[in-house]
Structure formats: C-alpha cells, structure tokens
PDB file of C-alpha atoms and ligand atoms in Angstrom:
ATOM      1  CA  UNK A   1     120.096  90.191  97.178  1.00 79.00           C
ATOM      2  CA  UNK A   2     120.556  93.000  99.706  1.00 94.00           C
ATOM      3  CA  UNK A   3     119.207  92.809 103.257  1.00 97.00           C
ATOM      4  CA  UNK A   4     117.130  95.158 105.374  1.00 98.00           C
ATOM      5  CA  UNK A   5     120.134  95.649 107.637  1.00 97.00           C
ATOM      6  CA  UNK A   6     122.283  96.758 104.700  1.00 98.00           C
ATOM      7  CA  UNK A   7     119.661  99.327 103.783  1.00 98.00           C
ATOM      8  CA  UNK A   8     119.291 100.430 107.428  1.00 98.00           C
ATOM      9  CA  UNK A   9     123.040 100.924 107.707  1.00 98.00           C
ATOM     10  CA  UNK A  10     122.967 103.211 104.668  1.00 98.00           C
ATOM     11  CA  UNK A  11     120.017 105.152 106.050  1.00 98.00           C
ATOM     12  CA  UNK A  12     121.742 105.752 109.389  1.00 98.00           C
ATOM     13  CA  UNK A  13     124.618 107.569 107.701  1.00 98.00           C
ATOM     14  CA  UNK A  14     122.653 109.100 104.837  1.00 98.00           C
ATOM     15  CA  UNK A  15     123.264 112.767 104.009  1.00 98.00           C
ATOM     16  CA  UNK A  16     121.231 112.893 100.800  1.00 98.00           C
ATOM     17  CA  UNK A  17     118.975 115.684 102.037  1.00 98.00           C
ATOM     18  CA  UNK A  18     119.113 118.482 104.595  1.00 97.00           C
ATOM     19  CA  UNK A  19     117.197 116.525 107.242  1.00 98.00           C
ATOM     20  CA  UNK A  20     120.443 114.798 108.144  1.00 98.00           C
ATOM     21  CA  UNK A  21     121.555 118.044 109.800  1.00 97.00           C
ATOM     22  CA  UNK A  22     118.681 118.325 112.268  1.00 96.00           C
ATOM     23  CA  UNK A  23     117.990 114.669 113.088  1.00 97.00           C
ATOM     24  CA  UNK A  24     119.231 112.999 116.257  1.00 97.00           C
ATOM     25  CA  UNK A  25     119.241 109.725 114.385  1.00 97.00           C
ATOM     26  CA  UNK A  26     117.603 108.256 111.305  1.00 98.00           C
ATOM     27  CA  UNK A  27     114.736 105.791 111.714  1.00 98.00           C
ATOM     28  CA  UNK A  28     115.059 103.079 109.067  1.00 98.00           C
ATOM     29  CA  UNK A  29     112.127 100.849 110.093  1.00 97.00           C
ATOM     30  CA  UNK A  30     111.510  97.787 112.221  1.00 97.00           C
ATOM     31  CA  UNK A  31     110.160  94.296 111.784  1.00 97.00           C
ATOM     32  CA  UNK A  32     110.984  90.983 110.149  1.00 97.00           C
ATOM     33  CA  UNK A  33     112.156  90.706 106.543  1.00 97.00           C
ATOM     34  CA  UNK A  34     109.507  88.073 105.830  1.00 96.00           C
ATOM     35  CA  UNK A  35     106.580  90.204 107.042  1.00 97.00           C
ATOM     36  CA  UNK A  36     103.404  89.729 105.005  1.00 96.00           C
ATOM     37  CA  UNK A  37     102.221  93.150 106.076  1.00 96.00           C
ATOM     38  CA  UNK A  38     104.041  96.502 105.898  1.00 97.00           C
ATOM     39  CA  UNK A  39     102.805  99.742 107.457  1.00 97.00           C
ATOM     40  CA  UNK A  40     104.131 102.978 106.002  1.00 97.00           C
ATOM     41  CA  UNK A  41     103.809 106.254 107.905  1.00 96.00           C
ATOM     42  CA  UNK A  42     104.994 109.775 107.153  1.00 95.00           C
ATOM     43  CA  UNK A  43     108.154 110.675 109.079  1.00 96.00           C
ATOM     44  CA  UNK A  44     109.634 110.187 112.547  1.00 96.00           C
ATOM     45  CA  UNK A  45     108.445 112.391 115.393  1.00 94.00           C
ATOM     46  CA  UNK A  46     110.416 113.484 118.436  1.00 94.00           C
ATOM     47  CA  UNK A  47     110.333 110.150 120.261  1.00 95.00           C
ATOM     48  CA  UNK A  48     111.158 108.174 117.131  1.00 96.00           C
ATOM     49  CA  UNK A  49     114.039 110.562 116.423  1.00 96.00           C
ATOM     50  CA  UNK A  50     115.341 110.003 119.962  1.00 96.00           C
ATOM     51  CA  UNK A  51     114.988 106.213 119.929  1.00 96.00           C
ATOM     52  CA  UNK A  52     115.607 105.373 116.275  1.00 96.00           C
ATOM     53  CA  UNK A  53     112.462 103.228 116.164  1.00 96.00           C
ATOM     54  CA  UNK A  54     109.261 104.055 114.242  1.00 95.00           C
ATOM     55  CA  UNK A  55     105.883 104.560 115.927  1.00 94.00           C
ATOM     56  CA  UNK A  56     106.979 104.496 119.564  1.00 93.00           C
ATOM     57  CA  UNK A  57     105.149 107.685 120.621  1.00 89.00           C
ATOM     58  CA  UNK A  58     101.504 108.257 121.390  1.00 90.00           C
ATOM     59  CA  UNK A  59     100.359 107.454 117.857  1.00 91.00           C
ATOM     60  CA  UNK A  60     102.441 104.284 117.878  1.00 92.00           C
ATOM     61  CA  UNK A  61     100.873 103.106 121.100  1.00 93.00           C
ATOM     62  CA  UNK A  62      97.412 103.616 119.606  1.00 93.00           C
ATOM     63  CA  UNK A  63      98.482 101.692 116.524  1.00 93.00           C
ATOM     64  CA  UNK A  64      99.773  98.835 118.704  1.00 93.00           C
ATOM     65  CA  UNK A  65      96.467  98.710 120.556  1.00 93.00           C
ATOM     66  CA  UNK A  66      94.369  98.718 117.387  1.00 93.00           C
ATOM     67  CA  UNK A  67      96.533  95.991 115.858  1.00 93.00           C
ATOM     68  CA  UNK A  68      96.172  93.867 118.988  1.00 93.00           C
ATOM     69  CA  UNK A  69      92.398  94.386 118.889  1.00 91.00           C
ATOM     70  CA  UNK A  70      92.244  92.679 115.500  1.00 90.00           C
ATOM     71  CA  UNK A  71      94.716  89.927 116.368  1.00 91.00           C
ATOM     72  CA  UNK A  72      97.772  91.394 114.669  1.00 92.00           C
ATOM     73  CA  UNK A  73     101.082  91.318 116.494  1.00 90.00           C
ATOM     74  CA  UNK A  74     103.387  94.263 115.828  1.00 91.00           C
ATOM     75  CA  UNK A  75     106.366  91.906 116.005  1.00 92.00           C
ATOM     76  CA  UNK A  76     105.073  90.188 112.870  1.00 93.00           C
ATOM     77  CA  UNK A  77     104.689  93.291 110.729  1.00 96.00           C
ATOM     78  CA  UNK A  78     107.228  95.679 109.263  1.00 97.00           C
ATOM     79  CA  UNK A  79     106.757  99.355 110.102  1.00 97.00           C
ATOM     80  CA  UNK A  80     108.566 102.162 108.328  1.00 97.00           C
ATOM     81  CA  UNK A  81     108.150 105.776 107.327  1.00 97.00           C
ATOM     82  CA  UNK A  82     108.332 107.289 103.870  1.00 96.00           C
ATOM     83  CA  UNK A  83     110.858 109.795 105.231  1.00 97.00           C
ATOM     84  CA  UNK A  84     113.526 108.344 107.470  1.00 98.00           C
ATOM     85  CA  UNK A  85     114.633 111.481 109.344  1.00 98.00           C
ATOM     86  CA  UNK A  86     112.551 113.826 111.437  1.00 97.00           C
ATOM     87  CA  UNK A  87     111.665 117.169 109.809  1.00 97.00           C
ATOM     88  CA  UNK A  88     112.308 120.068 112.224  1.00 96.00           C
ATOM     89  CA  UNK A  89     109.248 120.833 114.377  1.00 94.00           C
ATOM     90  CA  UNK A  90     107.440 118.016 112.565  1.00 91.00           C
ATOM     91  CA  UNK A  91     106.849 120.202 109.508  1.00 95.00           C
ATOM     92  CA  UNK A  92     105.650 118.418 106.347  1.00 92.00           C
ATOM     93  CA  UNK A  93     108.460 116.854 104.309  1.00 94.00           C
ATOM     94  CA  UNK A  94     109.531 118.872 101.251  1.00 95.00           C
ATOM     95  CA  UNK A  95     109.552 117.649  97.669  1.00 93.00           C
ATOM     96  CA  UNK A  96     113.321 117.322  97.500  1.00 96.00           C
ATOM     97  CA  UNK A  97     113.430 115.388 100.780  1.00 97.00           C
ATOM     98  CA  UNK A  98     110.717 113.029  99.583  1.00 94.00           C
ATOM     99  CA  UNK A  99     112.521 112.411  96.313  1.00 95.00           C
ATOM    100  CA  UNK A 100     115.854 111.848  98.060  1.00 98.00           C
ATOM    101  CA  UNK A 101     114.425 109.374 100.566  1.00 98.00           C
ATOM    102  CA  UNK A 102     111.985 107.410  98.413  1.00 97.00           C
ATOM    103  CA  UNK A 103     114.536 104.890  97.072  1.00 98.00           C
ATOM    104  CA  UNK A 104     115.061 103.548 100.600  1.00 98.00           C
ATOM    105  CA  UNK A 105     111.394 102.638 100.982  1.00 98.00           C
ATOM    106  CA  UNK A 106     111.320 101.079  97.521  1.00 97.00           C
ATOM    107  CA  UNK A 107     114.361  98.974  98.379  1.00 98.00           C
ATOM    108  CA  UNK A 108     112.841  97.883 101.690  1.00 98.00           C
ATOM    109  CA  UNK A 109     109.652  96.811  99.911  1.00 97.00           C
ATOM    110  CA  UNK A 110     111.686  94.967  97.276  1.00 96.00           C
ATOM    111  CA  UNK A 111     113.395  92.932 100.019  1.00 97.00           C
ATOM    112  CA  UNK A 112     110.245  92.227 102.029  1.00 97.00           C
ATOM    113  CA  UNK A 113     107.845  91.715  99.099  1.00 96.00           C
ATOM    114  CA  UNK A 114     104.800  92.094 101.359  1.00 97.00           C
ATOM    115  CA  UNK A 115     101.360  90.876 100.451  1.00 95.00           C
ATOM    116  CA  UNK A 116      99.854  94.124 101.623  1.00 97.00           C
ATOM    117  CA  UNK A 117     101.085  97.679 102.241  1.00 97.00           C
ATOM    118  CA  UNK A 118      98.956  99.716 104.663  1.00 97.00           C
ATOM    119  CA  UNK A 119      99.531 103.436 104.216  1.00 97.00           C
ATOM    120  CA  UNK A 120      99.019 105.488 107.368  1.00 97.00           C
ATOM    121  CA  UNK A 121      97.728 108.949 106.564  1.00 95.00           C
ATOM    122  CA  UNK A 122      97.521 111.180 103.510  1.00 94.00           C
ATOM    123  CA  UNK A 123     101.238 111.733 103.052  1.00 94.00           C
ATOM    124  CA  UNK A 124     101.970 108.027 102.903  1.00 95.00           C
ATOM    125  CA  UNK A 125      99.025 107.487 100.539  1.00 96.00           C
ATOM    126  CA  UNK A 126     100.379 110.208  98.252  1.00 95.00           C
ATOM    127  CA  UNK A 127     103.638 108.289  97.921  1.00 94.00           C
ATOM    128  CA  UNK A 128     101.745 105.451  96.251  1.00 95.00           C
ATOM    129  CA  UNK A 129      98.655 107.166  94.839  1.00 95.00           C
ATOM    130  CA  UNK A 130      99.474 110.822  94.047  1.00 94.00           C
ATOM    131  CA  UNK A 131      96.492 113.124  93.902  1.00 94.00           C
ATOM    132  CA  UNK A 132      94.122 110.695  95.634  1.00 95.00           C
ATOM    133  CA  UNK A 133      92.310 111.955  98.740  1.00 96.00           C
ATOM    134  CA  UNK A 134      92.417 109.726 101.787  1.00 95.00           C
ATOM    135  CA  UNK A 135      88.859 110.647 102.697  1.00 94.00           C
ATOM    136  CA  UNK A 136      87.775 109.149  99.356  1.00 96.00           C
ATOM    137  CA  UNK A 137      89.714 105.884  99.461  1.00 97.00           C
ATOM    138  CA  UNK A 138      90.457 104.921 103.075  1.00 97.00           C
ATOM    139  CA  UNK A 139      89.483 101.308 103.686  1.00 97.00           C
ATOM    140  CA  UNK A 140      89.484 100.521  99.950  1.00 97.00           C
ATOM    141  CA  UNK A 141      92.167  98.328  98.434  1.00 96.00           C
ATOM    142  CA  UNK A 142      94.246  99.977  95.687  1.00 96.00           C
ATOM    143  CA  UNK A 143      96.502  98.303  93.125  1.00 94.00           C
ATOM    144  CA  UNK A 144      99.704 100.202  92.443  1.00 94.00           C
ATOM    145  CA  UNK A 145     102.299  98.704  90.090  1.00 90.00           C
ATOM    146  CA  UNK A 146     101.496  95.185  91.235  1.00 89.00           C
ATOM    147  CA  UNK A 147     101.439  96.204  94.905  1.00 94.00           C
ATOM    148  CA  UNK A 148      98.309  95.869  97.050  1.00 96.00           C
ATOM    149  CA  UNK A 149      97.950  99.173  98.919  1.00 97.00           C
ATOM    150  CA  UNK A 150      95.377  99.715 101.647  1.00 97.00           C
ATOM    151  CA  UNK A 151      94.996 103.329 102.842  1.00 98.00           C
ATOM    152  CA  UNK A 152      93.907 104.155 106.390  1.00 97.00           C
ATOM    153  CA  UNK A 153      93.984 107.332 108.467  1.00 96.00           C
ATOM    154  CA  UNK A 154      97.119 108.142 110.431  1.00 94.00           C
ATOM    155  CA  UNK A 155      96.936 107.233 114.141  1.00 92.00           C
ATOM    156  CA  UNK A 156      97.996 110.801 115.014  1.00 91.00           C
ATOM    157  CA  UNK A 157      94.969 112.128 113.116  1.00 90.00           C
ATOM    158  CA  UNK A 158      92.786 109.806 115.169  1.00 86.00           C
ATOM    159  CA  UNK A 159      93.517 111.981 118.209  1.00 90.00           C
ATOM    160  CA  UNK A 160      92.186 115.049 116.412  1.00 90.00           C
ATOM    161  CA  UNK A 161      88.793 113.765 115.301  1.00 91.00           C
ATOM    162  CA  UNK A 162      86.648 110.962 116.703  1.00 92.00           C
ATOM    163  CA  UNK A 163      85.302 110.084 113.250  1.00 93.00           C
ATOM    164  CA  UNK A 164      88.849 109.491 111.983  1.00 93.00           C
ATOM    165  CA  UNK A 165      89.645 107.304 114.960  1.00 92.00           C
ATOM    166  CA  UNK A 166      86.522 105.208 114.327  1.00 94.00           C
ATOM    167  CA  UNK A 167      87.357 104.949 110.634  1.00 96.00           C
ATOM    168  CA  UNK A 168      90.914 103.875 111.463  1.00 95.00           C
ATOM    169  CA  UNK A 169      89.673 101.130 113.801  1.00 94.00           C
ATOM    170  CA  UNK A 170      87.067  99.948 111.275  1.00 96.00           C
ATOM    171  CA  UNK A 171      89.544  99.915 108.384  1.00 96.00           C
ATOM    172  CA  UNK A 172      92.240  98.104 110.376  1.00 96.00           C
ATOM    173  CA  UNK A 173      89.706  95.488 111.477  1.00 95.00           C
ATOM    174  CA  UNK A 174      89.436  94.410 107.828  1.00 96.00           C
ATOM    175  CA  UNK A 175      93.173  93.845 107.379  1.00 96.00           C
ATOM    176  CA  UNK A 176      93.270  90.196 108.566  1.00 94.00           C
ATOM    177  CA  UNK A 177      90.529  89.253 106.074  1.00 94.00           C
ATOM    178  CA  UNK A 178      92.268  91.093 103.248  1.00 94.00           C
ATOM    179  CA  UNK A 179      95.529  89.316 104.073  1.00 91.00           C
ATOM    180  CA  UNK A 180      93.781  85.967 103.916  1.00 88.00           C
ATOM    181  CA  UNK A 181      92.668  86.716 100.351  1.00 84.00           C
ATOM    182  CA  UNK A 182      96.264  86.897  99.113  1.00 76.00           C
TER     183      UNK A 182
HETATM  184 FE1  LIG B 201     118.756 110.526 103.809  1.00 67.33          FE
HETATM  185 FE2  LIG B 201     116.110 110.174 103.906  1.00 67.33          FE
HETATM  186 FE3  LIG B 201     117.386 111.134 106.025  1.00 67.33          FE
HETATM  187 FE4  LIG B 201     117.146 112.661 103.860  1.00 67.33          FE
HETATM  188  S1  LIG B 201     115.455 111.915 105.163  1.00 67.33           S
HETATM  189  S2  LIG B 201     119.016 112.369 105.082  1.00 67.33           S
HETATM  190  S3  LIG B 201     117.293 111.119 102.213  1.00 67.33           S
HETATM  191  S4  LIG B 201     117.643 109.081 105.132  1.00 67.33           S
END
C-alpha cells in the first residue's frame, strides 16, 4: 500500500493543472496516517503557500483554538485541502483544477481511512455532496459512499459573520461525541 509521504512527494512536483505555475509550493496536508479524524478545507492561502503547511494563517489559528476548546489536538488529526496549490489571489478553484487535483485527496483518504471527515466550508462540502448547501446541512452527519462526512463552516467565513463563527464552534463541539459513536 502507498504512504502519505509518497503521495505528498507526487503533489510537490505535480504539474497536472495550471496552478503549478503560480504556486510557491504545493501543500499536500499534515498529520498522522492513523488519524481518526480528517479535516478538508478548500485551497492554500498565502501563508500556506509560503510554508507548505495547511491552515497556518489566521483561519488556521482559529481552527486550532476551537479544536483545543473541545479537547482535540491538531497533532492527532490530519488536515488537508481539496486543492493542493494556491489559486492566484485566492480566487475560487476552477472545474479543471478540481478534477485534476481530486485523486490526491481520494488517495490520502484511502491511506488514512478516517472514521470521520469534517469538511470546512462550502467548497469542501461540494467535493463530497455536490449541490448541497452548507447552510442546510452544517452540523449534520452525511453518509457518502461509505464515508462519514460532517460539514461545518470554514474558519475564514467565521471572521465575516458572527453567526457563522458561533455555528462553527457549536458544530465542532459535537465532533468528539460523533467520533465516539464510530
Ligand atoms: Fe497538481 Fe493539484 Fe497543484 Fe493542480 S492544484 S498542480 S493538480 S497538486
């Protein structure tokens, strides 16, 4: 069976879509291969692009704090993005980029085999549940091809609206209980 490091090495040199031309470096993901919990965001931002690590900017710090509040240690979870390279000016990823990058996430999930996948934001949710609105399903467990998927708002969105930040904190607070059920 392949390893996360094998996949990461491929991602770092990947040229399968045009984002390889504007990235500083690809951001494969971080965390242990035996993580029970995987968080999936959208795409790297400027700080992630510079450091090669997901969720290290402002949104990442909020995520760390919210995880700590509910007794979850970031070192014990795997964190990745659906798109591994930063889109210029943080524009939304395009269809072709999504299609080109998706196999990497699928392979990472196949190695980790997590009990629960927490999608951060509407883009990440759309990768697992196309056409479903995050405002309708956040905080509600979904079953997708045998995978348990739990949608929450993106930490970056939490800075834009207080209600989203409260919903994110409330939804994340339920994660330890959901994990215990599996
Ligand atoms: Fe490859 Fe994904 Fe980066 Fe595109 S975004 S170059 S598919 S790793």
